[in-house]
PDB file of C-alpha atoms in Angstrom:
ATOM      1  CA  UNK V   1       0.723  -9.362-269.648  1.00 70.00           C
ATOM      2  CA  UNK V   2      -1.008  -7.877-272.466  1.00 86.00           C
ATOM      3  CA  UNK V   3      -2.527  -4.074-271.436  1.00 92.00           C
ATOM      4  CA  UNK V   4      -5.525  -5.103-272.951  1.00 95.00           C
ATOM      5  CA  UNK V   5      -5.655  -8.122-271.344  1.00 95.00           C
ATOM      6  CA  UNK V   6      -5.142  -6.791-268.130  1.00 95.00           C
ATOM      7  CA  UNK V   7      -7.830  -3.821-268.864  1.00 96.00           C
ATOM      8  CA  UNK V   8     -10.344  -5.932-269.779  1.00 97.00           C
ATOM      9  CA  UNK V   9      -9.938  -8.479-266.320  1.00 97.00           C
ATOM     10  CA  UNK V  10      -9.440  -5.323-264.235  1.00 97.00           C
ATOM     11  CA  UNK V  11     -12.320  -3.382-265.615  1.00 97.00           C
ATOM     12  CA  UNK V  12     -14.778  -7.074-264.881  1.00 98.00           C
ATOM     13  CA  UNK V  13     -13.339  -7.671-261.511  1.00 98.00           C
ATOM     14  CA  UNK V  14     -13.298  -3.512-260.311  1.00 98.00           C
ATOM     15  CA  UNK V  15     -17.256  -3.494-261.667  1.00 98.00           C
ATOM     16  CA  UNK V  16     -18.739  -6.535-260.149  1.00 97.00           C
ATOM     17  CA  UNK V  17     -17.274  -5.572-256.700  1.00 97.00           C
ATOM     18  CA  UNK V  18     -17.925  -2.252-257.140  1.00 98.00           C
ATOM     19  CA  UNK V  19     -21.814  -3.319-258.322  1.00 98.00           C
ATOM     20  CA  UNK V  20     -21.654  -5.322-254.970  1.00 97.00           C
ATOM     21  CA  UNK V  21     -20.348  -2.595-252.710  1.00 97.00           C
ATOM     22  CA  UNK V  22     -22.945  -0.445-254.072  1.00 97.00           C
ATOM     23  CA  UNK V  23     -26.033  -2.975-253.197  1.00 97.00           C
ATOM     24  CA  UNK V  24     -24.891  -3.226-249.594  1.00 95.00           C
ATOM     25  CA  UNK V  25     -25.016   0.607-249.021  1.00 97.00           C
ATOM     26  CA  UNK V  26     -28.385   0.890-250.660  1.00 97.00           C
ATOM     27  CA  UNK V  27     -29.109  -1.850-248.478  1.00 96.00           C
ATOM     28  CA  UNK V  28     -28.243  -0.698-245.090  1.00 96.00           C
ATOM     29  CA  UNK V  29     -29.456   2.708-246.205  1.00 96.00           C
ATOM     30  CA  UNK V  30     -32.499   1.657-247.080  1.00 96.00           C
ATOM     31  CA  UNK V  31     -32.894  -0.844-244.134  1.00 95.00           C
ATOM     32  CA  UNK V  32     -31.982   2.016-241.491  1.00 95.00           C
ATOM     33  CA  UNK V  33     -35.190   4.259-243.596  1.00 95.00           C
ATOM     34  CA  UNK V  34     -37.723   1.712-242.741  1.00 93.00           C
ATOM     35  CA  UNK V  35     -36.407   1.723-239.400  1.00 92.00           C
ATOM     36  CA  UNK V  36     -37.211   4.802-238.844  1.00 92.00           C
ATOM     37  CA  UNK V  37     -40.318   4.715-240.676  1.00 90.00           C
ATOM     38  CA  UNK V  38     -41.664   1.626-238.555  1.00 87.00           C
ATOM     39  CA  UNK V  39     -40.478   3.624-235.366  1.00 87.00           C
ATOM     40  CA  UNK V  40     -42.104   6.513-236.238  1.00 84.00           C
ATOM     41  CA  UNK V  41     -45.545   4.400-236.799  1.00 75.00           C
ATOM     42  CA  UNK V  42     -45.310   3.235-233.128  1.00 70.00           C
TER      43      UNK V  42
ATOM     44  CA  UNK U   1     -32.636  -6.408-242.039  1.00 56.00           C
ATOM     45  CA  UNK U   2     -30.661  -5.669-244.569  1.00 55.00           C
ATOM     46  CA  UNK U   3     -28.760  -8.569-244.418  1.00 65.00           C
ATOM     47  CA  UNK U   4     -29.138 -11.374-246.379  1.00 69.00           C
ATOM     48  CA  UNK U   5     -30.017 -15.297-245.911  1.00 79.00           C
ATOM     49  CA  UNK U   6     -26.698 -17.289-245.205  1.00 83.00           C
ATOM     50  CA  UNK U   7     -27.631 -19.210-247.962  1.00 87.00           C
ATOM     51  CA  UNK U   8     -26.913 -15.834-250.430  1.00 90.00           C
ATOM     52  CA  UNK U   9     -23.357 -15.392-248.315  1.00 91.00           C
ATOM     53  CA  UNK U  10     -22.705 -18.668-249.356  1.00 93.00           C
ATOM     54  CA  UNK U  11     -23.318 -17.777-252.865  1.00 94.00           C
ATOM     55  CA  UNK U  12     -21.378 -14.544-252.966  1.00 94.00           C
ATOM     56  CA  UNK U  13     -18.234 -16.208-251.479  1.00 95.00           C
ATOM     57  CA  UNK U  14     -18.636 -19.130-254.062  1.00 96.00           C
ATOM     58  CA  UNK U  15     -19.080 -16.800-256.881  1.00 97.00           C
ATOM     59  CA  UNK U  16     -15.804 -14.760-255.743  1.00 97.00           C
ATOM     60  CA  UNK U  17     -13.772 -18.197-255.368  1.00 97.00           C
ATOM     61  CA  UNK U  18     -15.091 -19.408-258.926  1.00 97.00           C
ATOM     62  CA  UNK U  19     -14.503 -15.895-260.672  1.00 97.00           C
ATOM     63  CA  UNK U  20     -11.022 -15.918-259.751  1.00 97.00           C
ATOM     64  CA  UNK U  21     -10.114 -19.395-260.664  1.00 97.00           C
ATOM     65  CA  UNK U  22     -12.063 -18.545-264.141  1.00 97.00           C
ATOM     66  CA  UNK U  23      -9.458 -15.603-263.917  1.00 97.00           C
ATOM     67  CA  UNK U  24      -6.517 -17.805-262.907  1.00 96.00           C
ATOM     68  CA  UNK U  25      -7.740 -20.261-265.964  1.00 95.00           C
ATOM     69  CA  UNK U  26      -8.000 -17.532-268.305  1.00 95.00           C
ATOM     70  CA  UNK U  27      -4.983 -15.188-267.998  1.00 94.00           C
ATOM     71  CA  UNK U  28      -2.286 -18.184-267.230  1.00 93.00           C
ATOM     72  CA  UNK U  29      -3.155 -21.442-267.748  1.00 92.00           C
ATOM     73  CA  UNK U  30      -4.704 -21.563-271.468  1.00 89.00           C
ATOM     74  CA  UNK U  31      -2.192 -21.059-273.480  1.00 80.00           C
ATOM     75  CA  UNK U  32      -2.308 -17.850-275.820  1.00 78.00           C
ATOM     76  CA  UNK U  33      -4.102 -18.381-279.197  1.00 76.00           C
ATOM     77  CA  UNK U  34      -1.449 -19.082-282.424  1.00 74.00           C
ATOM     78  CA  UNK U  35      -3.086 -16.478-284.393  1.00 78.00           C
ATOM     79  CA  UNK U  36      -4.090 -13.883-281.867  1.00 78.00           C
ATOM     80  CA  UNK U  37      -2.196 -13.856-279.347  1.00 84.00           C
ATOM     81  CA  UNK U  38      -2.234 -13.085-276.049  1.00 90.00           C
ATOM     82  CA  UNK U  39      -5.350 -10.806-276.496  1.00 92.00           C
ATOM     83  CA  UNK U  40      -7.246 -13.610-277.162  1.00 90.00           C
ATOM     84  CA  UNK U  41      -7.502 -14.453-273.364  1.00 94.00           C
ATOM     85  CA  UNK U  42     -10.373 -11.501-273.451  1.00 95.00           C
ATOM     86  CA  UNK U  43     -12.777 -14.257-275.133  1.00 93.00           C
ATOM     87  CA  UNK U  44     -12.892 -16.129-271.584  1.00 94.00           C
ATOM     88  CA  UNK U  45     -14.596 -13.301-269.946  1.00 96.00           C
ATOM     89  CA  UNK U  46     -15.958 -11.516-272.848  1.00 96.00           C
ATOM     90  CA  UNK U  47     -17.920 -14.342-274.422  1.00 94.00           C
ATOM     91  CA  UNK U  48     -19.298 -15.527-270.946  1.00 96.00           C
ATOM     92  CA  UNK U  49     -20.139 -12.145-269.723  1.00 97.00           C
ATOM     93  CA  UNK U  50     -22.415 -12.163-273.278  1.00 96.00           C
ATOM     94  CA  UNK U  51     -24.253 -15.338-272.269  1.00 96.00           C
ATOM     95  CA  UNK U  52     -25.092 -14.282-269.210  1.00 98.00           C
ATOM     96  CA  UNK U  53     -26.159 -11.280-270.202  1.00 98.00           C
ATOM     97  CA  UNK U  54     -28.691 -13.019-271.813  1.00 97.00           C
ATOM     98  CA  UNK U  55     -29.573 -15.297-269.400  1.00 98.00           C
ATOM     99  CA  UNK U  56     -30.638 -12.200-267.237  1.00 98.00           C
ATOM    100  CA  UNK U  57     -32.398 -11.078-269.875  1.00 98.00           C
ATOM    101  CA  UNK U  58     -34.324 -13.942-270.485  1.00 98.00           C
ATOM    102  CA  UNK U  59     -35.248 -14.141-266.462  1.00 98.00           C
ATOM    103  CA  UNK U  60     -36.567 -10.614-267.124  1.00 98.00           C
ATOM    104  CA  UNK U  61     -38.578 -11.972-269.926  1.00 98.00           C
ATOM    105  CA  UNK U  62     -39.873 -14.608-267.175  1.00 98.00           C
ATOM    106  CA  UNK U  63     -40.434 -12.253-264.530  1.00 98.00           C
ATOM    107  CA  UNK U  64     -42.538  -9.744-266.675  1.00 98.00           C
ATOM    108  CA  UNK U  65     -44.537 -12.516-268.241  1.00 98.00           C
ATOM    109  CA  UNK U  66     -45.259 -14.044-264.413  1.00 98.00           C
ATOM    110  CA  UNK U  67     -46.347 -10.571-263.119  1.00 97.00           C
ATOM    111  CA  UNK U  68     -48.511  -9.847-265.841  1.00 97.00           C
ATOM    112  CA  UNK U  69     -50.309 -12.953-265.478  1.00 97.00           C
ATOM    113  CA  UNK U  70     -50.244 -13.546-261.855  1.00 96.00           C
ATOM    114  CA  UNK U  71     -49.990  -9.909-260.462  1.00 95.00           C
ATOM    115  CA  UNK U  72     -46.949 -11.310-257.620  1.00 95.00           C
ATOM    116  CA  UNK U  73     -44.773  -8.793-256.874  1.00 95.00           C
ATOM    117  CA  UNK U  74     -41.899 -11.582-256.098  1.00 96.00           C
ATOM    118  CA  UNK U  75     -42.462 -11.957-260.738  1.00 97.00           C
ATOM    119  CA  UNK U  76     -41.418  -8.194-260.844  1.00 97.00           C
ATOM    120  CA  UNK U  77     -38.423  -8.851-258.228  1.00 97.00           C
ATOM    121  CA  UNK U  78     -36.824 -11.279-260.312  1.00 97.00           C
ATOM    122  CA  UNK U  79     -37.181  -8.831-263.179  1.00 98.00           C
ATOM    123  CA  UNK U  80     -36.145  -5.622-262.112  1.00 98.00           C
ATOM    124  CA  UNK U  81     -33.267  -7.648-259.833  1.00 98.00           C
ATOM    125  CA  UNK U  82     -32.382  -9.263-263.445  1.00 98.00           C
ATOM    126  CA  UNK U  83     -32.493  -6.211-265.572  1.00 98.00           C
ATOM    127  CA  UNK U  84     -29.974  -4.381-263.382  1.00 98.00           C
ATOM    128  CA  UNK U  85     -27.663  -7.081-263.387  1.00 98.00           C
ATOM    129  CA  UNK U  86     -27.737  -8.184-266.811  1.00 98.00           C
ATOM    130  CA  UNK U  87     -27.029  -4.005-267.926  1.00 98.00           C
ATOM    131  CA  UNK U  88     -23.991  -4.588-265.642  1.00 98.00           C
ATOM    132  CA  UNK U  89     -22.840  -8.114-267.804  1.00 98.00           C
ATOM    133  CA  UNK U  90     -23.828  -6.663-271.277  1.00 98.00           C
ATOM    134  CA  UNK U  91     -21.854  -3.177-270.298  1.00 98.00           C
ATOM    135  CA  UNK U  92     -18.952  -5.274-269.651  1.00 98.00           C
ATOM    136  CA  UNK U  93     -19.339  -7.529-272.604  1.00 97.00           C
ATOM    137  CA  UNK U  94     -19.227  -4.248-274.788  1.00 97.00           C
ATOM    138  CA  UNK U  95     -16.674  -2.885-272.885  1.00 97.00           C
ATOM    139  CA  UNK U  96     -14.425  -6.203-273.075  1.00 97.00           C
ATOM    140  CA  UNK U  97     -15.583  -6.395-276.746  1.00 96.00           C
ATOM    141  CA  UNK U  98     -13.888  -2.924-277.023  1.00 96.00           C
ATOM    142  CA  UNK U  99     -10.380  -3.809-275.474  1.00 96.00           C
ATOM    143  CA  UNK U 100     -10.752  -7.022-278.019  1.00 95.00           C
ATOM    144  CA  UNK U 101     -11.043  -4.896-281.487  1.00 93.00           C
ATOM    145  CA  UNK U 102      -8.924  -2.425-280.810  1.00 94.00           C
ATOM    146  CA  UNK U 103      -5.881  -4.323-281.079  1.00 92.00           C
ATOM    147  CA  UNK U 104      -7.465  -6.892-283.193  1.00 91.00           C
ATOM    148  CA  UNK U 105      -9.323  -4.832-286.311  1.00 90.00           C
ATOM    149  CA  UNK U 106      -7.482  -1.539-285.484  1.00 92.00           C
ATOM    150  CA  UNK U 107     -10.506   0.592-283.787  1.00 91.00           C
ATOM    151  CA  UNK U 108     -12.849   0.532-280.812  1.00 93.00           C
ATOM    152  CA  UNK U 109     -15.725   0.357-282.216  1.00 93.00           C
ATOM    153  CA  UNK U 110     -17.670  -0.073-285.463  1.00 91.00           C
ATOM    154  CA  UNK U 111     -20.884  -0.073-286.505  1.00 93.00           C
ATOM    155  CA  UNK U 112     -21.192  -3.717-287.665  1.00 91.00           C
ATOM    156  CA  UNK U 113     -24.180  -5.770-286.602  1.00 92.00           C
ATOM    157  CA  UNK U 114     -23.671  -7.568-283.585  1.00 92.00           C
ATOM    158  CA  UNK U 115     -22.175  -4.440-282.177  1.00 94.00           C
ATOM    159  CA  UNK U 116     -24.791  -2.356-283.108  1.00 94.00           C
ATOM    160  CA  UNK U 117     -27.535  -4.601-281.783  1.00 95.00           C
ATOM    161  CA  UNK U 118     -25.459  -5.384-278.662  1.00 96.00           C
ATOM    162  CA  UNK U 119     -25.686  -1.293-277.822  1.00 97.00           C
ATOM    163  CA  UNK U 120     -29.325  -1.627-278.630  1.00 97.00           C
ATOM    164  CA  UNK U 121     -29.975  -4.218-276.380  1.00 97.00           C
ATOM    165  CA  UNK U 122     -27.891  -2.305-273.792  1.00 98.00           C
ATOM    166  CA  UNK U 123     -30.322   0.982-274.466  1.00 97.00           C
ATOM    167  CA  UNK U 124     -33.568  -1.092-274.226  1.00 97.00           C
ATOM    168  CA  UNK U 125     -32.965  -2.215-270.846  1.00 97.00           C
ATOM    169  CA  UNK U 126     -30.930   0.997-269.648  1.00 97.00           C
ATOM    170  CA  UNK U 127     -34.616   1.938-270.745  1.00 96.00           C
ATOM    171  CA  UNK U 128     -36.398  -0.583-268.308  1.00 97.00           C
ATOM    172  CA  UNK U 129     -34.585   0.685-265.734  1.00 96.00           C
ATOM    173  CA  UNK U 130     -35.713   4.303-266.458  1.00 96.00           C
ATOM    174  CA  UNK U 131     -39.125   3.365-267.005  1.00 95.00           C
ATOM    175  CA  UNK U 132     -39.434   2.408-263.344  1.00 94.00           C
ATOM    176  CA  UNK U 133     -38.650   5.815-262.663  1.00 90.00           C
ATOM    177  CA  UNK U 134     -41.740   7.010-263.824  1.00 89.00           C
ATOM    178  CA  UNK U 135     -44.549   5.498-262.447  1.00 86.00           C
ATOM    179  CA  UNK U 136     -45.217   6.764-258.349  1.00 85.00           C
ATOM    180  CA  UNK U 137     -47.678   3.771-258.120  1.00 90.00           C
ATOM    181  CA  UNK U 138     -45.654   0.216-257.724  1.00 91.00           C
ATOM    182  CA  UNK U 139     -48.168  -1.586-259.523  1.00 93.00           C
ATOM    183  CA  UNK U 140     -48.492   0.714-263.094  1.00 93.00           C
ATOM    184  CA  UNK U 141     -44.589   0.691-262.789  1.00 95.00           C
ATOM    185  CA  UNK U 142     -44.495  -3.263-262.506  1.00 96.00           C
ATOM    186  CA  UNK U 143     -47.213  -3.129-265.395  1.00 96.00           C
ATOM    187  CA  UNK U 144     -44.786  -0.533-267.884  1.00 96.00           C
ATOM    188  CA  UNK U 145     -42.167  -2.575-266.968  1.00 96.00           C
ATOM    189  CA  UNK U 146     -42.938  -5.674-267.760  1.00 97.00           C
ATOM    190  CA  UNK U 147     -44.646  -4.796-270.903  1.00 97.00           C
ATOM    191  CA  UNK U 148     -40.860  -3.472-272.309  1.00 97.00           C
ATOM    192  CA  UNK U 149     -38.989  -6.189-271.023  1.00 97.00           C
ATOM    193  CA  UNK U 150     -41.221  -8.249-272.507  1.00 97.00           C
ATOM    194  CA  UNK U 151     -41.025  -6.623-275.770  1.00 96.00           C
ATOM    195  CA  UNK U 152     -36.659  -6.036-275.235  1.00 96.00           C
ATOM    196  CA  UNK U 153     -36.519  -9.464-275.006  1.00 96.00           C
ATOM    197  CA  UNK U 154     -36.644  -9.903-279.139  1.00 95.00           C
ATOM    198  CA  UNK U 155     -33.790  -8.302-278.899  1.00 94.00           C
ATOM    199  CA  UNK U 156     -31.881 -10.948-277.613  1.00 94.00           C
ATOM    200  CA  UNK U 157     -32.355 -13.629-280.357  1.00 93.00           C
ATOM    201  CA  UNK U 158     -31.568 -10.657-282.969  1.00 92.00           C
ATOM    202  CA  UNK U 159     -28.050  -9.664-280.995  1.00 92.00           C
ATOM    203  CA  UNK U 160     -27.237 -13.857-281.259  1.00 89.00           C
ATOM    204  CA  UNK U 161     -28.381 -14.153-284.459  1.00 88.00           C
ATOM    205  CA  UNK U 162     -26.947 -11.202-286.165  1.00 87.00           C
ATOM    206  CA  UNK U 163     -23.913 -12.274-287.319  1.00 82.00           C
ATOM    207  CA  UNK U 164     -25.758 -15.378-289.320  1.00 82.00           C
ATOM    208  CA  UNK U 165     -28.327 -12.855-290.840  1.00 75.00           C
ATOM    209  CA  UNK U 166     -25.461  -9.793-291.817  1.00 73.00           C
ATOM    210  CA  UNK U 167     -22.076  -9.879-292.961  1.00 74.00           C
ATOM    211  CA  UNK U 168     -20.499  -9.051-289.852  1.00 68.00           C
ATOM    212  CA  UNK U 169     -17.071  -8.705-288.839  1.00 67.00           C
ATOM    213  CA  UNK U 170     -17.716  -9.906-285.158  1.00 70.00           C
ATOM    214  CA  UNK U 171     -17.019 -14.368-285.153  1.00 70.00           C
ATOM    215  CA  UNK U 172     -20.238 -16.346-285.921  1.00 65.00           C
ATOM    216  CA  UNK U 173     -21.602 -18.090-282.588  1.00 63.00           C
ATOM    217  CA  UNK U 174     -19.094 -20.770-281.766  1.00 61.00           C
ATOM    218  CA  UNK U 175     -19.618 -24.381-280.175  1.00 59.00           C
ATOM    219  CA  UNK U 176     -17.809 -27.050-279.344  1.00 56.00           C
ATOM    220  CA  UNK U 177     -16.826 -28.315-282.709  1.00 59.00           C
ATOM    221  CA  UNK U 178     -15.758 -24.761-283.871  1.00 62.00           C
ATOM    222  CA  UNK U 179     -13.175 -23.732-280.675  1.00 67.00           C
ATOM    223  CA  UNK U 180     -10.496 -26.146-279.295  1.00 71.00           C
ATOM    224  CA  UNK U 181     -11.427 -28.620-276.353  1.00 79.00           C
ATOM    225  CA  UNK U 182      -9.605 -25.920-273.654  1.00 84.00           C
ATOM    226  CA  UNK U 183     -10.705 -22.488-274.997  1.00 86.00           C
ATOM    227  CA  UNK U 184     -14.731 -24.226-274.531  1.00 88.00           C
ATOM    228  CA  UNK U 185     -13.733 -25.231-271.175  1.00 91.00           C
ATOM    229  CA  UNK U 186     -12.570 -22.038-270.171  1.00 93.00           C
ATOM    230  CA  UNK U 187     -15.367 -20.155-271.190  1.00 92.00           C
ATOM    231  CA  UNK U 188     -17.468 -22.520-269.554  1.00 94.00           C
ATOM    232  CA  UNK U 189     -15.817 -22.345-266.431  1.00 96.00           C
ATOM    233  CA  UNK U 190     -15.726 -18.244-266.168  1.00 97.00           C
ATOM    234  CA  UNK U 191     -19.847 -18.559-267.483  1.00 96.00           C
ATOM    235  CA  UNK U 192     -20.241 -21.118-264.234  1.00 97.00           C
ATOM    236  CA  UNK U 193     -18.168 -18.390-262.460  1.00 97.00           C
ATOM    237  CA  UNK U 194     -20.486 -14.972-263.753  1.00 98.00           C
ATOM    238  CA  UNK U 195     -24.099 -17.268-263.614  1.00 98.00           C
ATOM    239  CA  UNK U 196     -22.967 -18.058-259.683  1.00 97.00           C
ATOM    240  CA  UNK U 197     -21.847 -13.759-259.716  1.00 98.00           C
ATOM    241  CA  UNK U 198     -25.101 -13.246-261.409  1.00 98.00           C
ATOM    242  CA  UNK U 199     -27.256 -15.170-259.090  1.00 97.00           C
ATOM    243  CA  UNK U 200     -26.009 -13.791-255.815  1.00 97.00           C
ATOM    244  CA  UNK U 201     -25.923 -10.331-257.001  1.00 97.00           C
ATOM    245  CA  UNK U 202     -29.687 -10.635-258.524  1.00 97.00           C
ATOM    246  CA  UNK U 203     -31.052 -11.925-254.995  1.00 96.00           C
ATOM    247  CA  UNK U 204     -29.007  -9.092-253.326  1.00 96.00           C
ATOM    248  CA  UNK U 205     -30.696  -6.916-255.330  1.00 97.00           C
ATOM    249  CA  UNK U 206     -34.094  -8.678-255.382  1.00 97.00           C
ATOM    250  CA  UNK U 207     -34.111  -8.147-251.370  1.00 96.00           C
ATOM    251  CA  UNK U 208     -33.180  -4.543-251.949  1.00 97.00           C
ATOM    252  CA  UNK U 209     -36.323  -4.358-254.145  1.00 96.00           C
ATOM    253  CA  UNK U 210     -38.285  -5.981-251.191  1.00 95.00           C
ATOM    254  CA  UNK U 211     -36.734  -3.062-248.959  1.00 95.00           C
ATOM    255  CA  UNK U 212     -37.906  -0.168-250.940  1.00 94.00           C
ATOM    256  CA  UNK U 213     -41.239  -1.572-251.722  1.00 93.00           C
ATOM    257  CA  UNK U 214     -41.630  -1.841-247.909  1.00 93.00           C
ATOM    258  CA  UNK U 215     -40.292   1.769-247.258  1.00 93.00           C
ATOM    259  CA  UNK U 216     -42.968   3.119-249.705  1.00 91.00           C
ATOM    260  CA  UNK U 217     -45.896   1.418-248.459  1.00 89.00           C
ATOM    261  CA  UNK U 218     -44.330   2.799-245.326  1.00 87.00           C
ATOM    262  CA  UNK U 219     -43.528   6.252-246.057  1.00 86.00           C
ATOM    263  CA  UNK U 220     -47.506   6.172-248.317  1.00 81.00           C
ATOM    264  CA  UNK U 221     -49.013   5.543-244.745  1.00 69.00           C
ATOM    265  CA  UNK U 222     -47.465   8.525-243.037  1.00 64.00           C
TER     266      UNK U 222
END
């Protein structure tokens, strides 16, 4: 396969699951925050 | 509760599932272009990845316009959610772009129109993003926002249009008649593939915008 080729597929598939990974950490982070936040109203 | 309706799961899995047959499609089925080459298979993703860049875009154009007018913070979801996306898809349509020329017209990069306008249009809304930033208060920062995506917008129909107003080295917009009967295909197949990729990583970050607008309402009452 072309290097180029390759690159160019690697570098779209790497990102968008990368992008993904990345929203479901901020997620959870930000999910256990308010949490914490409503616990702390109680 | 950060977790997502099943509905999204759905959406992610079928997104993965279409992105790699759009893959599969692109890198071994099509056969390689007489006069390019093999590095022609970079037009399946790159050319999609453009389009729905745009299509983000435009839903940030929607969003602002909706929160402007009707003050919903569910209008500034879909915006911000679209904007961060659609950087993502016009990154990797530069990027993709850039792995394209370099064999092709000997350099990675050039200051020819649709380039240059694509990097503008990146800048703008790298620009949204940091506008966001500024404002403490959710409702000036939905306000600034909107008001440049809004105005970043134009720079959409001047990216697609740019090769018809400038001598350009970058292909004039193709269609149907202009590309064989397989190369469309394919590129409609990986844009189904990157709209369904769009979509469920928009609402993922949509309910992550839901999230921190809680947490500072929240963390305000304290």
């Amino acid at each position: 396969m072309n290097g180029y080729v390759a690159a160019g597929y690697g570098l779209i598939w790497a990102s968008v699951l990368w992008y993904a990974w990345r929203l479901r950490r901020r997620l959870a982070t930000t999910a256990q925050k308010l949490s914490e936040a409503e616990r702390r109203n109680e | 509760m950060g977790r997502s309706a099943p509905y999204v799961r759905w959406l992610g899995v079928s997104a993965l599932i279409l992105m790699a047959a759009g893959s599969y499609v692109g890198l071994f089925v099509v056969g390689a272009d007489v006069e390019m080459g093999e590095v022609q298979r970079l037009m399946y993703v790159h050319v999609p990845a453009a389009w729905t860049a745009f299509v983000a875009f435009f839903l940030v154009f929607v969003g602002s316009v909706l929160y402007l007018v009707q003050r919903d913070s569910r209008a500034d979801r879909l915006a911000v959610a679209s904007a961060e996306v659609g950087v993502v898809f016009i990154t990797l349509t530069l990027a993709t772009g850039m792995l394209w020329g370099k064999p092709t017209w000997g350099v990675w990069w050039t200051w020819d129109p649709r380039l240059t306008t694509t990097a503008l249009l990146l800048a703008i809304f790298v620009g949204y993003l940091a506008v966001r930033g500024f404002a403490d208060d959710p409702e000036r920062r939905a306000r600034w926002s909107a008001i440049v995506g809004i105005l970043g917008f134009i720079q959409v129909p001047i990216v697609y249009l740019s090769v018809v107003w400038w001598r350009s080295l970058h292909q004039p917009p193709s269609s149907p008649r202009s590309v064989g009967g397989d190369i469309y295909a394919t590129w409609m197949l990986n844009f189904a593939a990157f709209l369904l990729v769009f979509a469920y990583l928009a609402a993922r970050r949509s309910r992550l915008a839901k999230l921190e607008t809680e947490l500072e309402a929240r963390l305000a009452y304290d």
